[in-house]
Amino acid sequence: MSKTYKIAILPGDGTGPEVIREGIKIIETVAKKNDFKLDFTDYDLGGKRYLKTGEILPDSVTEEFKKFDAMYLGAIGHPDVKPGILERGILLKLRFELDQYINLRPVKLYPNVETPLKDKKPEDIDMIIVRENTEGLYTGAGGFLKKDTPQEVAIQESINTRFGVERCIRYAFKLTQNRAKNNKLTLCGKTNVLTYASDLWQRTFNAVAKEYLQLTSDYVNVDAACMWFVKNPEWFDVVVTDNLFGDIITDLAAIIQGGMGIAAGGNINPEGVSMFEPMGGSAPKYTGLNIINPIATINAGAMMLETIGESKAAKDIDNAVIKALGSGKIKSMSAGKMGLSTTEVGDLIASLI
Ligand code: IPM
Ligand code: MN
């Protein structure tokens, strides 16, 4: 009997539903080919529901998600809702509550995709960033003192636990070991200034590195990383870093692989349920125009299948994306400039599976 996976679908806001539709098209196609089934359940979390009912993310819904094999998210963010409310209330809350402690962001320049980096080729841009996803400056720890007075104090605390840092670093070492590249793991921090947080990261990294002597371990300060990502991206294989540094450097990394149209991410709880999403936002101005690039979401779908154990199907998607890009039919990775509609890009990739 073929296996059935339960997938929670969160189309979300703006162009989210349009890209998720194509993502589903692709994973269904590949499921048929590889003889497994997908059982989808839709969740209408996002701006529309919030504006209508005031509900952001009911606790009971978070509980329900734990019963799924994976979650597939379009985008969160609505122009009529103050920025941050939905992002924190849905996206970050899910990452925290479901303990999705790894944010995995592969950075790969596919053939025929334009990079803003002069003379860099697909073989130069192929790394994976492991971002800690449940601690650091994202926990919301801190507060105001004397708010709205000239003496106001704002404190935003970076929480780094040995437990949280170590599990992230261990994940990164394992990933590096399983990846057929340079077998190098680079810790990205700011040890010259963050004498507590980055120090804990570095000590933990050095301790775990002793168990992986066959791998190369390296260190880079986050400011220098920004420079080297642009000048010598080929130096990097796997990079591990904290939540905020990871947020920042993965946007930089996304643009060198061709932009938000193609960059995917996974919020991973290796022991629980994981959530996959395109890195881009809800892009409200493109809503309903059928011009948004669905490839990032399709790539996120491949990551999802890989994580639930359908590696062959994930590879099939990757190959189809490479073929579609190689065909030259997709003119650009940018919304409105693809030369094809959102649906047509999905159809093209589906036809190549
Ligand atoms: C991301 C996003 C989120 C983050 C926002 C929307 C809260 O930028 O997934 O990188 O900061 O983590
Ligand atoms: Mn970000």
Short mmCIF file of C-alpha atoms and ligand atoms in Angstrom, two decimals:
data_model
loop_
_atom_site.label_atom_id
_atom_site.label_comp_id
_atom_site.label_asym_id
_atom_site.label_seq_id
_atom_site.Cartn_x
_atom_site.Cartn_y
_atom_site.Cartn_z
CA MET A 1 0.00 0.00 0.00
CA SER A 2 1.27 3.46 -0.79
CA LYS A 3 2.03 5.82 2.05
CA THR A 4 -0.15 8.87 2.77
CA TYR A 5 1.31 12.05 4.25
CA LYS A 6 -0.87 14.58 6.03
CA ILE A 7 0.09 18.09 4.99
CA ALA A 8 -1.30 21.30 6.52
CA ILE A 9 -1.64 24.01 3.89
CA LEU A 10 -1.37 27.64 4.96
CA PRO A 11 -1.79 29.74 1.81
CA GLY A 12 -1.78 32.95 3.87
CA ASP A 13 -1.93 36.45 2.43
CA GLY A 14 -1.32 38.34 -0.80
CA THR A 15 0.25 36.17 -3.44
CA GLY A 16 0.62 33.28 -0.96
CA PRO A 17 -2.40 31.37 -2.32
CA GLU A 18 -1.18 31.73 -5.92
CA VAL A 19 2.25 30.28 -5.24
CA ILE A 20 0.92 27.56 -2.95
CA ARG A 21 -1.46 26.43 -5.70
CA GLU A 22 1.51 25.79 -7.99
CA GLY A 23 3.47 24.16 -5.19
CA ILE A 24 0.62 21.73 -4.60
CA LYS A 25 0.38 21.05 -8.32
CA ILE A 26 4.02 19.99 -8.34
CA ILE A 27 4.04 17.87 -5.20
CA GLU A 28 0.89 16.09 -6.35
CA THR A 29 2.47 15.34 -9.72
CA VAL A 30 5.59 13.99 -8.11
CA ALA A 31 3.59 11.99 -5.55
CA LYS A 32 1.75 10.18 -8.35
CA LYS A 33 5.01 9.36 -10.05
CA ASN A 34 6.60 8.06 -6.85
CA ASP A 35 3.56 6.23 -5.59
CA PHE A 36 2.70 8.04 -2.39
CA LYS A 37 -0.33 10.10 -1.43
CA LEU A 38 -0.81 13.53 0.06
CA ASP A 39 -3.74 14.41 2.26
CA PHE A 40 -4.12 18.20 2.45
CA THR A 41 -5.93 20.24 5.09
CA ASP A 42 -6.36 23.97 4.49
CA TYR A 43 -5.91 26.59 7.19
CA ASP A 44 -7.03 30.16 6.55
CA LEU A 45 -4.59 31.83 8.94
CA GLY A 46 -3.58 35.32 7.88
CA GLY A 47 -4.68 38.89 7.42
CA LYS A 48 -8.18 38.21 6.10
CA ARG A 49 -9.17 36.01 9.02
CA TYR A 50 -7.60 38.43 11.50
CA LEU A 51 -9.46 41.43 10.06
CA LYS A 52 -12.74 39.50 10.04
CA THR A 53 -12.59 37.70 13.39
CA GLY A 54 -9.67 39.21 15.32
CA GLU A 55 -8.13 35.75 15.52
CA ILE A 56 -4.44 35.42 14.76
CA LEU A 57 -3.44 31.89 15.74
CA PRO A 58 -5.73 30.00 18.11
CA ASP A 59 -3.81 27.65 20.46
CA SER A 60 -6.01 24.76 19.36
CA VAL A 61 -4.76 25.21 15.78
CA THR A 62 -1.13 25.07 16.86
CA GLU A 63 -1.96 21.81 18.67
CA GLU A 64 -3.59 20.41 15.52
CA PHE A 65 -0.48 21.08 13.48
CA LYS A 66 1.46 18.65 15.65
CA LYS A 67 -0.53 15.83 14.09
CA PHE A 68 0.66 16.58 10.55
CA ASP A 69 3.65 15.22 8.71
CA ALA A 70 4.53 18.72 7.49
CA MET A 71 3.22 22.24 6.93
CA TYR A 72 3.35 24.17 3.67
CA LEU A 73 3.10 27.95 3.93
CA GLY A 74 2.56 30.58 1.22
CA ALA A 75 3.18 33.96 2.84
CA ILE A 76 2.09 35.99 5.83
CA GLY A 77 1.61 39.79 5.81
CA HIS A 78 -1.38 41.97 4.92
CA PRO A 79 -1.31 45.66 3.85
CA ASP A 80 -4.24 46.53 6.18
CA VAL A 81 -2.61 45.02 9.26
CA LYS A 82 0.19 46.82 11.06
CA PRO A 83 3.49 45.20 10.06
CA GLY A 84 4.69 42.68 12.61
CA ILE A 85 1.37 41.57 14.09
CA LEU A 86 0.82 38.66 11.74
CA GLU A 87 4.51 37.90 11.24
CA ARG A 88 5.04 37.59 15.00
CA GLY A 89 1.60 36.20 15.79
CA ILE A 90 1.63 33.47 13.16
CA LEU A 91 5.02 32.81 11.60
CA LEU A 92 7.27 33.37 14.60
CA LYS A 93 4.76 31.89 17.02
CA LEU A 94 4.58 28.69 14.99
CA ARG A 95 8.36 28.46 14.79
CA PHE A 96 8.56 28.81 18.57
CA GLU A 97 5.58 26.74 19.66
CA LEU A 98 6.41 23.87 17.33
CA ASP A 99 10.08 24.15 18.32
CA GLN A 100 11.21 24.42 14.71
CA TYR A 101 14.67 25.22 15.87
CA ILE A 102 16.40 25.09 12.50
CA ASN A 103 15.78 27.53 9.69
CA LEU A 104 17.35 25.86 6.71
CA ARG A 105 18.08 27.99 3.67
CA PRO A 106 19.81 26.42 0.70
CA VAL A 107 21.53 28.96 -1.54
CA LYS A 108 22.08 27.57 -4.99
CA LEU A 109 22.48 29.40 -8.25
CA TYR A 110 20.69 27.37 -10.89
CA PRO A 111 21.86 27.38 -14.52
CA ASN A 112 20.28 30.20 -16.56
CA VAL A 113 19.39 32.22 -13.46
CA GLU A 114 20.83 35.68 -13.27
CA THR A 115 22.95 36.63 -10.29
CA PRO A 116 23.93 40.23 -9.56
CA LEU A 117 27.46 38.96 -8.87
CA LYS A 118 29.68 39.55 -11.85
CA ASP A 119 31.36 36.42 -13.26
CA LYS A 120 29.92 34.03 -10.66
CA LYS A 121 28.62 30.72 -11.95
CA PRO A 122 26.40 27.97 -10.51
CA GLU A 123 29.49 26.14 -9.24
CA ASP A 124 30.46 29.25 -7.24
CA ILE A 125 27.16 29.72 -5.45
CA ASP A 126 26.14 26.54 -3.67
CA MET A 127 25.90 26.77 0.08
CA ILE A 128 23.40 26.12 2.78
CA ILE A 129 22.71 28.38 5.72
CA VAL A 130 21.59 26.90 9.02
CA ARG A 131 19.92 29.63 11.05
CA GLU A 132 18.98 29.04 14.67
CA ASN A 133 15.23 29.67 14.72
CA THR A 134 13.97 29.80 18.31
CA GLU A 135 16.36 31.98 20.33
CA GLY A 136 18.59 35.02 20.01
CA LEU A 137 16.97 38.39 19.56
CA TYR A 138 13.74 36.81 18.37
CA THR A 139 12.37 35.65 21.73
CA GLY A 140 10.77 39.00 22.52
CA ALA A 141 12.66 39.30 25.80
CA GLY A 142 13.17 42.88 26.92
CA GLY A 143 11.10 45.89 27.69
CA PHE A 144 10.75 49.62 27.98
CA LEU A 145 11.52 51.83 30.89
CA LYS A 146 10.07 55.36 31.09
CA LYS A 147 8.36 54.83 27.78
CA ASP A 148 7.53 57.97 25.79
CA THR A 149 9.69 60.18 27.97
CA PRO A 150 13.01 61.76 27.00
CA GLN A 151 14.69 59.25 29.36
CA GLU A 152 13.17 56.23 27.67
CA VAL A 153 15.15 53.00 27.77
CA ALA A 154 14.54 50.12 25.37
CA ILE A 155 16.10 46.74 26.07
CA GLN A 156 16.02 43.87 23.60
CA GLU A 157 17.77 40.82 24.93
CA SER A 158 19.51 38.12 22.95
CA ILE A 159 18.83 34.75 24.55
CA ASN A 160 21.39 32.05 23.80
CA THR A 161 21.20 28.77 25.67
CA ARG A 162 23.84 26.06 25.58
CA PHE A 163 21.06 23.60 24.76
CA GLY A 164 19.65 25.68 21.90
CA VAL A 165 23.02 26.58 20.45
CA GLU A 166 24.36 23.05 20.69
CA ARG A 167 21.43 21.36 18.98
CA CYS A 168 21.68 23.84 16.12
CA ILE A 169 25.42 23.37 15.74
CA ARG A 170 25.05 19.59 15.89
CA TYR A 171 22.43 19.72 13.15
CA ALA A 172 24.81 21.79 11.02
CA PHE A 173 27.74 19.42 11.51
CA LYS A 174 25.59 16.43 10.57
CA LEU A 175 24.31 18.23 7.50
CA THR A 176 27.85 19.15 6.46
CA GLN A 177 28.91 15.55 6.82
CA ASN A 178 26.05 14.36 4.61
CA ARG A 179 26.67 16.93 1.91
CA ALA A 180 29.03 16.13 -0.91
CA LYS A 181 30.81 19.43 -1.20
CA ASN A 182 33.86 20.76 0.61
CA ASN A 183 32.79 19.37 3.93
CA LYS A 184 33.34 22.70 5.55
CA LEU A 185 31.19 24.22 8.26
CA THR A 186 31.59 27.93 8.96
CA LEU A 187 30.34 29.46 12.17
CA CYS A 188 29.18 33.02 11.59
CA GLY A 189 29.12 35.27 14.66
CA LYS A 190 30.60 38.42 16.06
CA THR A 191 33.10 37.21 18.64
CA ASN A 192 35.06 40.46 18.60
CA VAL A 193 32.11 42.35 20.11
CA LEU A 194 29.46 39.93 21.43
CA THR A 195 31.69 38.64 24.19
CA TYR A 196 28.95 36.57 25.82
CA ALA A 197 26.63 35.35 23.07
CA SER A 198 29.18 34.71 20.34
CA ASP A 199 31.56 33.32 22.92
CA LEU A 200 29.03 30.67 23.90
CA TRP A 201 28.49 29.86 20.21
CA GLN A 202 32.22 29.59 19.59
CA ARG A 203 32.95 27.40 22.61
CA THR A 204 30.07 25.11 21.73
CA PHE A 205 31.16 24.99 18.09
CA ASN A 206 34.74 24.11 19.04
CA ALA A 207 33.57 21.38 21.40
CA VAL A 208 31.29 19.73 18.83
CA ALA A 209 33.93 20.14 16.09
CA LYS A 210 36.13 17.69 18.03
CA GLU A 211 33.62 14.98 17.11
CA TYR A 212 33.93 15.88 13.42
CA LEU A 213 37.66 16.08 12.88
CA GLN A 214 37.28 14.88 9.29
CA LEU A 215 35.37 18.10 8.49
CA THR A 216 36.88 21.55 8.20
CA SER A 217 35.51 24.01 10.70
CA ASP A 218 35.90 27.69 10.09
CA TYR A 219 34.78 30.96 11.62
CA VAL A 220 33.72 34.27 10.10
CA ASN A 221 32.47 37.49 11.66
CA VAL A 222 29.04 38.39 10.33
CA ASP A 223 30.15 41.69 8.80
CA ALA A 224 32.96 39.97 6.93
CA ALA A 225 30.54 37.22 5.86
CA CYS A 226 28.48 39.87 4.06
CA MET A 227 31.58 40.92 2.19
CA TRP A 228 32.73 37.40 1.29
CA PHE A 229 29.25 36.25 0.20
CA VAL A 230 29.53 38.90 -2.50
CA LYS A 231 33.20 38.56 -3.38
CA ASN A 232 33.90 34.86 -2.84
CA PRO A 233 30.68 32.88 -2.32
CA GLU A 234 32.56 29.77 -3.49
CA TRP A 235 34.38 29.71 -0.16
CA PHE A 236 31.22 28.62 1.65
CA ASP A 237 29.66 25.20 2.03
CA VAL A 238 27.52 25.14 5.18
CA VAL A 239 27.18 28.20 7.42
CA VAL A 240 25.67 28.10 10.90
CA THR A 241 24.57 31.22 12.72
CA ASP A 242 22.15 32.75 15.21
CA ASN A 243 18.62 33.91 14.52
CA LEU A 244 19.12 37.56 13.61
CA PHE A 245 22.43 37.18 11.79
CA GLY A 246 20.80 34.33 9.92
CA ASP A 247 17.82 36.47 9.00
CA ILE A 248 20.10 39.14 7.56
CA ILE A 249 22.64 37.03 5.73
CA THR A 250 19.97 34.82 4.16
CA ASP A 251 18.43 37.82 2.41
CA LEU A 252 21.85 38.64 1.04
CA ALA A 253 22.31 35.00 0.08
CA ALA A 254 18.87 34.91 -1.55
CA ILE A 255 19.67 37.76 -3.88
CA ILE A 256 22.92 36.19 -5.06
CA GLN A 257 21.03 33.02 -6.00
CA GLY A 258 18.52 34.99 -8.06
CA GLY A 259 16.21 36.58 -5.52
CA MET A 260 13.05 35.92 -3.58
CA GLY A 261 11.41 34.29 -6.58
CA ILE A 262 13.60 31.25 -6.18
CA ALA A 263 14.81 31.15 -2.54
CA ALA A 264 13.15 28.59 -0.28
CA GLY A 265 13.36 27.88 3.40
CA GLY A 266 12.41 25.23 5.89
CA ASN A 267 11.54 25.71 9.57
CA ILE A 268 12.62 22.38 10.85
CA ASN A 269 11.98 20.46 14.01
CA PRO A 270 13.94 17.27 13.35
CA GLU A 271 11.92 15.51 16.06
CA GLY A 272 8.54 17.05 15.22
CA VAL A 273 6.57 18.83 12.52
CA SER A 274 8.36 21.16 10.11
CA MET A 275 7.07 24.05 8.01
CA PHE A 276 8.25 24.98 4.53
CA GLU A 277 7.91 28.35 2.85
CA PRO A 278 9.23 30.55 0.08
CA MET A 279 11.56 33.15 1.57
CA GLY A 280 9.71 36.06 0.00
CA GLY A 281 6.75 37.83 1.59
CA SER A 282 3.14 38.20 0.51
CA ALA A 283 3.96 40.80 -2.21
CA PRO A 284 0.47 42.35 -1.96
CA LYS A 285 0.87 44.58 -5.00
CA TYR A 286 1.05 41.53 -7.24
CA THR A 287 -1.96 39.77 -5.70
CA GLY A 288 -4.33 38.15 -8.17
CA LEU A 289 -2.27 39.10 -11.22
CA ASN A 290 -0.88 35.61 -11.81
CA ILE A 291 2.62 37.05 -12.29
CA ILE A 292 4.42 36.05 -9.08
CA ASN A 293 7.22 33.51 -9.34
CA PRO A 294 6.16 30.18 -7.80
CA ILE A 295 9.61 28.53 -8.01
CA ALA A 296 10.63 29.40 -4.44
CA THR A 297 7.46 27.71 -3.19
CA ILE A 298 8.05 24.74 -5.48
CA ASN A 299 11.59 24.45 -4.11
CA ALA A 300 10.17 24.63 -0.59
CA GLY A 301 7.87 21.76 -1.57
CA ALA A 302 10.93 19.73 -2.58
CA MET A 303 12.56 20.47 0.78
CA MET A 304 9.37 19.33 2.48
CA LEU A 305 9.33 16.00 0.64
CA GLU A 306 13.02 15.50 1.38
CA THR A 307 12.37 16.09 5.08
CA ILE A 308 9.45 13.68 5.31
CA GLY A 309 11.59 11.00 3.67
CA GLU A 310 10.64 11.20 -0.02
CA SER A 311 14.12 12.02 -1.29
CA LYS A 312 13.56 10.62 -4.74
CA ALA A 313 10.47 12.80 -5.24
CA ALA A 314 12.39 15.83 -3.97
CA LYS A 315 15.14 15.11 -6.49
CA ASP A 316 12.53 14.80 -9.25
CA ILE A 317 11.29 18.30 -8.45
CA ASP A 318 14.80 19.69 -8.38
CA ASN A 319 15.56 18.13 -11.76
CA ALA A 320 12.33 19.46 -13.25
CA VAL A 321 13.11 22.97 -11.99
CA ILE A 322 16.60 22.75 -13.49
CA LYS A 323 15.15 21.56 -16.81
CA ALA A 324 12.51 24.31 -16.81
CA LEU A 325 15.16 26.94 -16.18
CA GLY A 326 17.45 25.35 -18.75
CA SER A 327 14.70 25.54 -21.38
CA GLY A 328 15.12 29.31 -21.44
CA LYS A 329 11.34 29.74 -21.35
CA ILE A 330 11.43 31.57 -18.02
CA LYS A 331 12.96 34.94 -18.81
CA SER A 332 13.55 36.26 -15.31
CA MET A 333 13.02 35.33 -11.67
CA SER A 334 11.18 38.59 -10.97
CA ALA A 335 7.43 38.96 -10.68
CA GLY A 336 5.92 40.22 -13.93
CA LYS A 337 9.10 39.64 -15.90
CA MET A 338 9.06 35.87 -16.20
CA GLY A 339 7.61 35.89 -19.72
CA LEU A 340 5.15 33.30 -18.37
CA SER A 341 2.37 33.50 -15.83
CA THR A 342 2.53 31.93 -12.37
CA THR A 343 0.30 29.11 -13.62
CA GLU A 344 2.37 28.57 -16.75
CA VAL A 345 5.59 28.27 -14.76
CA GLY A 346 3.88 25.65 -12.57
CA ASP A 347 2.56 23.82 -15.64
CA LEU A 348 5.97 23.87 -17.29
CA ILE A 349 7.67 22.36 -14.25
CA ALA A 350 4.88 19.80 -13.80
CA SER A 351 5.28 18.74 -17.45
CA LEU A 352 8.96 18.02 -16.86
CA ILE A 353 8.40 15.64 -13.95
C1 IPM B 1 12.14 35.51 7.50
C2 IPM B 1 11.33 36.73 7.70
C3 IPM B 1 10.79 36.75 9.13
C4 IPM B 1 11.97 36.73 10.07
C5 IPM B 1 9.86 37.93 9.43
C6 IPM B 1 8.69 37.97 8.47
C7 IPM B 1 9.38 37.94 10.84
O1 IPM B 1 12.08 37.87 7.43
O2 IPM B 1 11.58 34.41 7.53
O3 IPM B 1 13.36 35.63 7.30
O4 IPM B 1 12.49 37.79 10.46
O5 IPM B 1 12.39 35.64 10.45
MN MN B 2 14.08 37.48 6.77
#
